Coordinates of N, CA and C in Angstrom, one line a residue:
M1 N 1.8 51.6 -0.5 CA 1.8 51.0 0.8 C 2.9 50.0 0.9
G2 N 3.7 50.1 1.9 CA 4.8 49.2 2.1 C 4.4 47.9 2.7
L3 N 5.3 46.9 2.7 CA 5.0 45.6 3.2 C 4.5 45.5 4.6
F4 N 5.1 46.4 5.5 CA 4.7 46.3 6.9 C 3.7 47.4 7.3
D5 N 3.2 48.2 6.4 CA 2.3 49.2 6.7 C 1.0 48.7 7.3
V6 N 0.6 47.4 7.0 CA -0.6 46.9 7.5 C -0.5 46.6 9.0
F7 N 0.7 46.5 9.5 CA 0.9 46.2 10.9 C 1.0 47.5 11.8
K8 N 1.1 48.7 11.1 CA 1.2 49.9 11.9 C -0.2 50.3 12.4
K9 N -0.2 50.8 13.6 CA -1.4 51.3 14.2 C -1.8 52.6 13.6
K10 N -3.0 52.8 13.3 CA -3.5 54.1 12.9 C -3.6 55.0 14.1
S11 N -2.9 56.1 14.0 CA -3.0 57.1 15.2 C -4.1 58.1 14.9
L12 N -4.7 58.5 15.9 CA -5.8 59.4 15.8 C -5.2 60.8 15.7
P13 N -5.9 61.7 14.9 CA -5.4 63.1 14.8 C -5.5 63.8 16.2
P14 N -4.7 64.7 16.5 CA -4.8 65.5 17.8 C -6.1 66.3 17.8
V15 N -6.6 66.5 19.0 CA -7.8 67.3 19.2 C -7.3 68.6 19.8
E16 N -7.9 69.7 19.3 CA -7.6 71.1 19.8 C -8.7 71.4 20.8
A17 N -8.3 71.5 22.1 CA -9.3 71.7 23.1 C -8.7 72.6 24.2
E18 N -9.5 73.6 24.7 CA -9.0 74.5 25.8 C -9.2 73.7 27.1
D19 N -8.6 74.2 28.1 CA -8.6 73.5 29.4 C -10.0 73.4 30.0
D20 N -11.0 74.3 29.6 CA -12.3 74.2 30.1 C -13.3 73.5 29.2
D21 N -12.8 73.0 28.1 CA -13.7 72.3 27.1 C -14.0 70.8 27.5
I22 N -15.2 70.4 27.2 CA -15.5 69.0 27.4 C -15.9 68.5 26.0
V23 N -15.3 67.4 25.5 CA -15.5 67.0 24.1 C -16.0 65.6 24.0
A24 N -16.6 65.3 22.8 CA -17.0 63.9 22.5 C -15.8 63.0 22.4
M25 N -15.9 61.8 23.0 CA -14.8 60.8 23.1 C -14.6 60.0 21.9
A26 N -15.6 60.0 20.9 CA -15.5 59.3 19.7 C -16.6 59.8 18.8
D27 N -16.5 59.5 17.5 CA -17.6 59.7 16.6 C -18.8 58.9 17.0
G28 N -20.0 59.5 17.1 CA -21.2 58.7 17.5 C -22.4 59.6 17.5
N29 N -23.3 59.2 18.3 CA -24.6 59.9 18.5 C -24.7 60.3 20.0
L30 N -24.8 61.6 20.3 CA -25.1 62.1 21.6 C -26.6 61.9 21.8
I31 N -27.0 61.2 22.9 CA -28.4 61.0 23.2 C -28.8 61.5 24.5
D32 N -30.1 61.7 24.8 CA -30.6 62.1 26.1 C -30.3 61.0 27.1
V33 N -29.6 61.3 28.1 CA -29.3 60.2 29.1 C -30.5 59.6 29.7
T34 N -31.6 60.3 29.7 CA -32.9 59.8 30.3 C -33.4 58.6 29.5
A35 N -32.8 58.4 28.3 CA -33.3 57.2 27.5 C -32.5 56.0 27.8
V36 N -31.4 56.0 28.6 CA -30.7 54.8 28.9 C -31.4 53.9 29.8
S37 N -31.1 52.6 29.8 CA -31.9 51.6 30.5 C -31.6 51.5 32.0
D38 N -30.5 52.2 32.5 CA -30.2 52.1 33.9 C -30.7 53.3 34.6
P39 N -31.6 53.1 35.7 CA -32.2 54.3 36.3 C -31.1 55.2 37.1
V40 N -30.0 54.7 37.5 CA -29.0 55.5 38.2 C -28.5 56.5 37.2
F41 N -28.2 56.1 36.0 CA -27.7 57.0 35.0 C -28.9 57.9 34.4
A42 N -30.0 57.3 34.1 CA -31.1 58.0 33.5 C -31.6 59.1 34.4
R43 N -31.6 58.9 35.7 CA -32.1 59.9 36.6 C -30.9 60.9 37.1
K44 N -29.8 60.8 36.5 CA -28.6 61.6 36.8 C -28.3 61.7 38.2
M45 N -28.3 60.5 38.9 CA -28.1 60.4 40.3 C -26.6 60.7 40.6
M46 N -25.7 60.5 39.7 CA -24.3 60.7 39.9 C -23.8 62.1 39.5
G47 N -24.7 62.8 38.9 CA -24.4 64.2 38.4 C -25.0 64.4 37.0
D48 N -24.9 65.7 36.6 CA -25.4 66.1 35.3 C -24.6 65.2 34.3
S49 N -25.4 64.7 33.3 CA -24.7 63.8 32.3 C -25.4 63.8 31.0
T50 N -24.7 63.1 30.1 CA -25.3 62.9 28.7 C -24.8 61.5 28.4
A51 N -25.3 60.9 27.3 CA -24.9 59.6 26.9 C -24.6 59.6 25.4
F52 N -23.9 58.5 25.0 CA -23.5 58.4 23.6 C -23.8 56.9 23.1
R53 N -24.1 56.8 21.9 CA -24.2 55.4 21.2 C -23.2 55.5 20.0
Y54 N -22.6 54.3 19.9 CA -21.6 54.2 18.8 C -21.9 53.0 17.9
D55 N -21.6 53.2 16.6 CA -21.8 52.2 15.6 C -20.5 51.5 15.3
G56 N -20.6 50.3 14.6 CA -19.4 49.6 14.2 C -19.1 48.5 15.2
D57 N -18.0 47.7 14.9 CA -17.6 46.6 15.7 C -16.8 47.0 16.9
K58 N -16.0 48.1 16.7 CA -15.1 48.5 17.8 C -15.1 50.1 17.8
V59 N -14.8 50.6 18.9 CA -14.7 52.1 19.1 C -13.5 52.4 20.0
M60 N -12.7 53.4 19.7 CA -11.7 53.9 20.6 C -12.2 55.1 21.3
L61 N -12.3 54.9 22.6 CA -12.8 56.0 23.4 C -11.7 56.8 24.0
C62 N -11.8 58.1 23.9 CA -10.7 59.0 24.2 C -11.0 59.9 25.4
A63 N -10.0 60.6 26.0 CA -10.3 61.5 27.1 C -11.2 62.6 26.6
P64 N -12.2 63.0 27.4 CA -13.2 64.0 27.1 C -12.7 65.4 27.4
A65 N -11.5 65.5 28.1 CA -11.0 66.8 28.5 C -9.5 66.7 28.8
N66 N -8.9 67.9 28.9 CA -7.5 68.0 29.3 C -7.5 67.8 30.9
G67 N -6.6 67.1 31.4 CA -6.5 67.0 32.9 C -5.7 65.8 33.3
T68 N -6.1 65.2 34.4 CA -5.5 64.1 35.0 C -6.4 62.9 34.9
L69 N -5.9 61.7 34.5 CA -6.6 60.5 34.5 C -6.7 60.0 35.9
S70 N -7.8 60.5 36.6 CA -7.9 60.3 38.0 C -8.4 59.0 38.4
V71 N -9.1 58.3 37.5 CA -9.7 57.0 37.8 C -9.5 56.2 36.5
L72 N -9.0 54.9 36.6 CA -8.9 54.0 35.5 C -9.2 52.6 36.0
F73 N -10.4 52.2 35.8 CA -10.7 50.8 36.3 C -10.0 49.8 35.5
P74 N -9.3 48.8 36.1 CA -8.6 47.8 35.4 C -9.4 47.0 34.4
T75 N -10.7 47.0 34.6 CA -11.6 46.2 33.7 C -11.9 47.0 32.4
G76 N -11.5 48.3 32.4 CA -11.7 49.1 31.2 C -13.1 49.7 31.1
H77 N -14.0 49.3 31.9 CA -15.4 49.7 31.7 C -15.7 51.2 32.1
A78 N -14.8 51.8 32.8 CA -15.0 53.2 33.2 C -13.7 53.9 33.5
F79 N -13.7 55.2 33.3 CA -12.5 56.0 33.6 C -12.9 57.4 34.0
G80 N -12.1 58.1 34.7 CA -12.4 59.5 35.1 C -11.3 60.4 34.8
V81 N -11.6 61.7 34.5 CA -10.7 62.8 34.2 C -11.0 63.9 35.1
T82 N -10.0 64.4 35.9 CA -10.1 65.6 36.6 C -9.5 66.8 35.9
M83 N -10.3 67.8 35.6 CA -9.8 68.9 34.8 C -9.0 69.9 35.7
K84 N -8.3 70.8 35.1 CA -7.4 71.7 35.9 C -8.2 72.5 36.9
D85 N -9.5 72.8 36.6 CA -10.3 73.7 37.5 C -11.0 72.9 38.6
G86 N -10.7 71.5 38.6 CA -11.3 70.7 39.6 C -12.5 69.9 39.2
T87 N -13.1 70.3 38.0 CA -14.2 69.5 37.5 C -13.8 68.1 37.3
E88 N -14.7 67.2 37.8 CA -14.5 65.7 37.7 C -15.5 65.1 36.7
L89 N -14.9 64.4 35.8 CA -15.7 63.7 34.8 C -15.6 62.2 34.9
L90 N -16.7 61.5 34.7 CA -16.6 60.0 34.7 C -17.2 59.5 33.4
V91 N -16.5 58.6 32.7 CA -17.0 58.0 31.5 C -17.3 56.6 31.9
H92 N -18.6 56.2 31.7 CA -19.0 54.8 32.1 C -19.4 54.1 30.8
I93 N -18.8 53.1 30.4 CA -19.0 52.5 29.1 C -19.9 51.3 29.2
G94 N -21.2 51.5 28.8 CA -22.1 50.4 28.9 C -22.8 50.3 30.2
I95 N -23.9 49.5 30.2 CA -24.7 49.2 31.4 C -24.3 47.8 32.0
D96 N -23.9 47.8 33.2 CA -23.5 46.5 33.9 C -22.3 45.8 33.3
T97 N -21.5 46.6 32.5 CA -20.3 46.0 31.8 C -19.2 45.6 32.8
V98 N -19.3 46.1 34.0 CA -18.3 45.7 35.0 C -18.3 44.1 35.1
N99 N -19.5 43.5 34.8 CA -19.6 42.1 34.9 C -18.9 41.4 33.8
A100 N -18.4 42.1 32.8 CA -17.6 41.5 31.7 C -16.2 41.2 32.2
K101 N -15.8 41.8 33.3 CA -14.5 41.6 33.9 C -13.3 41.9 32.9
G102 N -13.5 42.9 32.1 CA -12.5 43.4 31.2 C -12.5 42.8 29.9
D103 N -13.3 41.7 29.7 CA -13.4 41.0 28.4 C -14.2 41.9 27.4
G104 N -13.5 42.4 26.3 CA -14.1 43.3 25.4 C -13.6 44.7 25.5
F105 N -12.7 44.9 26.5 CA -12.1 46.2 26.7 C -10.6 46.1 26.6
R106 N -10.0 47.0 25.9 CA -8.5 47.0 25.8 C -7.9 48.3 26.1
L107 N -7.4 48.4 27.3 CA -6.8 49.7 27.8 C -5.6 50.1 26.9
Q108 N -5.5 51.4 26.7 CA -4.4 51.9 25.9 C -3.2 52.2 26.9
N109 N -2.2 52.8 26.4 CA -1.0 53.0 27.3 C -1.1 54.2 28.2
K110 N -2.1 54.2 29.0 CA -2.3 55.3 29.9 C -2.4 54.7 31.3
R111 N -2.0 55.5 32.3 CA -2.0 55.1 33.7 C -2.8 56.1 34.6
Q112 N -3.4 55.5 35.6 CA -4.1 56.4 36.5 C -3.1 57.4 37.1
G113 N -3.5 58.7 37.2 CA -2.6 59.7 37.7 C -1.8 60.4 36.6
E114 N -1.8 59.9 35.4 CA -1.1 60.5 34.3 C -1.9 61.7 33.7
T115 N -1.2 62.7 33.2 CA -1.8 63.8 32.5 C -2.3 63.4 31.1
V116 N -3.5 63.8 30.8 CA -4.1 63.5 29.5 C -4.5 64.7 28.8
K117 N -4.6 64.7 27.5 CA -5.2 65.7 26.7 C -6.5 65.2 26.1
A118 N -7.4 66.1 25.9 CA -8.7 65.7 25.2 C -8.3 65.0 23.9
G119 N -8.9 63.9 23.7 CA -8.7 63.2 22.4 C -7.6 62.1 22.6
D120 N -6.9 62.0 23.7 CA -6.0 60.9 23.9 C -6.7 59.6 24.1
P121 N -6.3 58.5 23.3 CA -7.0 57.2 23.5 C -6.8 56.6 24.9
I122 N -7.9 56.2 25.4 CA -7.9 55.6 26.7 C -8.3 54.1 26.7
V123 N -9.3 53.7 26.0 CA -9.8 52.3 26.0 C -10.5 52.0 24.6
E124 N -10.1 50.9 24.1 CA -10.8 50.4 22.9 C -11.8 49.4 23.3
V125 N -13.0 49.6 22.8 CA -14.2 48.8 23.2 C -14.7 47.9 22.0
D126 N -14.8 46.6 22.3 CA -15.3 45.7 21.3 C -16.9 45.7 21.4
L127 N -17.5 46.6 20.7 CA -19.0 46.8 20.7 C -19.7 45.5 20.2
K128 N -19.1 44.9 19.2 CA -19.8 43.7 18.7 C -19.8 42.6 19.8
K129 N -18.8 42.4 20.5 CA -18.7 41.3 21.5 C -19.6 41.7 22.7
L130 N -19.4 42.9 23.2 CA -20.1 43.3 24.4 C -21.6 43.6 24.1
G131 N -21.9 44.0 22.9 CA -23.3 44.4 22.6 C -24.2 43.2 22.5
T132 N -23.7 42.0 22.5 CA -24.6 40.8 22.5 C -25.2 40.6 23.9
E133 N -24.5 41.1 24.9 CA -25.0 40.9 26.3 C -25.4 42.2 27.0
Y134 N -24.8 43.3 26.6 CA -25.0 44.6 27.4 C -25.5 45.7 26.5
D135 N -26.2 46.6 27.2 CA -26.6 47.9 26.6 C -25.3 48.7 26.5
M136 N -24.8 49.1 25.4 CA -23.5 49.7 25.2 C -23.6 51.3 25.2
S137 N -24.7 51.8 25.7 CA -24.8 53.3 25.9 C -23.6 53.7 26.8
T138 N -23.0 54.8 26.4 CA -21.8 55.2 27.2 C -22.1 56.6 27.8
M139 N -22.0 56.7 29.1 CA -22.4 57.9 29.8 C -21.1 58.8 30.1
L140 N -21.3 60.1 30.0 CA -20.4 61.1 30.4 C -21.0 61.9 31.5
I141 N -20.4 61.8 32.7 CA -21.1 62.4 33.9 C -20.1 63.4 34.5
I142 N -20.7 64.5 34.8 CA -20.0 65.5 35.6 C -20.2 65.2 37.1
T143 N -19.3 64.5 37.7 CA -19.5 64.1 39.1 C -19.2 65.2 40.1
N144 N -18.4 66.2 39.7 CA -18.1 67.3 40.5 C -18.0 68.5 39.5
D145 N -18.9 69.5 39.6 CA -18.9 70.6 38.7 C -17.9 71.7 39.1
A146 N -17.3 71.6 40.2 CA -16.3 72.6 40.7 C -16.9 74.0 40.7
G147 N -18.2 74.1 40.9 CA -18.9 75.4 41.0 C -19.2 76.0 39.7
K148 N -19.0 75.3 38.6 CA -19.2 75.8 37.2 C -20.5 75.1 36.7
K149 N -21.5 75.9 36.3 CA -22.7 75.4 35.7 C -22.4 75.1 34.2
R150 N -22.5 73.9 33.8 CA -22.3 73.5 32.4 C -23.6 72.9 31.8
T151 N -23.9 73.1 30.6 CA -25.0 72.5 30.0 C -24.6 71.7 28.7
F152 N -25.0 70.4 28.7 CA -24.7 69.6 27.5 C -25.5 70.1 26.3
I153 N -24.9 69.9 25.1 CA -25.6 70.2 23.9 C -26.8 69.3 23.7
A154 N -27.7 69.6 22.8 CA -28.9 68.8 22.4 C -28.4 67.5 21.7
P155 N -29.2 66.4 21.8 CA -28.9 65.2 21.1 C -28.6 65.4 19.6
Q156 N -27.5 64.8 19.1 CA -27.1 65.0 17.7 C -26.0 64.0 17.4
A157 N -25.7 63.9 16.1 CA -24.4 63.2 15.7 C -23.2 64.1 16.1
V158 N -22.2 63.4 16.7 CA -21.0 64.2 17.1 C -19.8 63.5 16.5
K159 N -18.7 64.3 16.4 CA -17.4 63.8 16.0 C -16.4 63.9 17.2
R160 N -15.5 63.0 17.2 CA -14.5 63.0 18.3 C -13.8 64.4 18.4
G161 N -13.8 64.9 19.6 CA -13.2 66.2 19.8 C -14.1 67.4 19.7
Q162 N -15.4 67.1 19.2 CA -16.4 68.2 19.2 C -16.8 68.6 20.6
K163 N -17.0 69.9 20.8 CA -17.4 70.3 22.1 C -18.9 69.8 22.4
V164 N -19.1 69.3 23.6 CA -20.4 68.8 24.0 C -21.1 69.6 25.1
I165 N -20.5 70.7 25.4 CA -21.0 71.7 26.4 C -21.3 73.0 25.6
E166 N -22.4 73.6 26.0 CA -22.8 74.8 25.3 C -22.0 76.0 25.8

């Protein structure tokens, strides 16, 4: 290891995903969304969804699909991807984390309207900091299914880039 290697950012390996794949945004546990503490998410009022829980102090959340970064909240607590077929996905990080006003979220070098690939880093989340005040369950919601019926896989441990649709 060279003198300056400690300052180099570790890049994530690329994810191989087809344009109709929806994948895990990071290594973690896919859980039943009905178990989360917010009734809007637990009752799937925004659309069919699943949830994830992550371990560790920080997690890098990545795009769950190939498409356009159609929504990117400046606070970092949520982002959306519109897939090429028109399917719209929303990633909501934690419950009530909009109240953190961005503290604990670090947006990566992506801009709303930009094309993204599944596995592209979107936001780094300080779970240790935010977890002291917020439920850090992270929801993946299909807000517009574009006429395609998709079913999420059963709760289980998942790896970044793993398909989460049957």
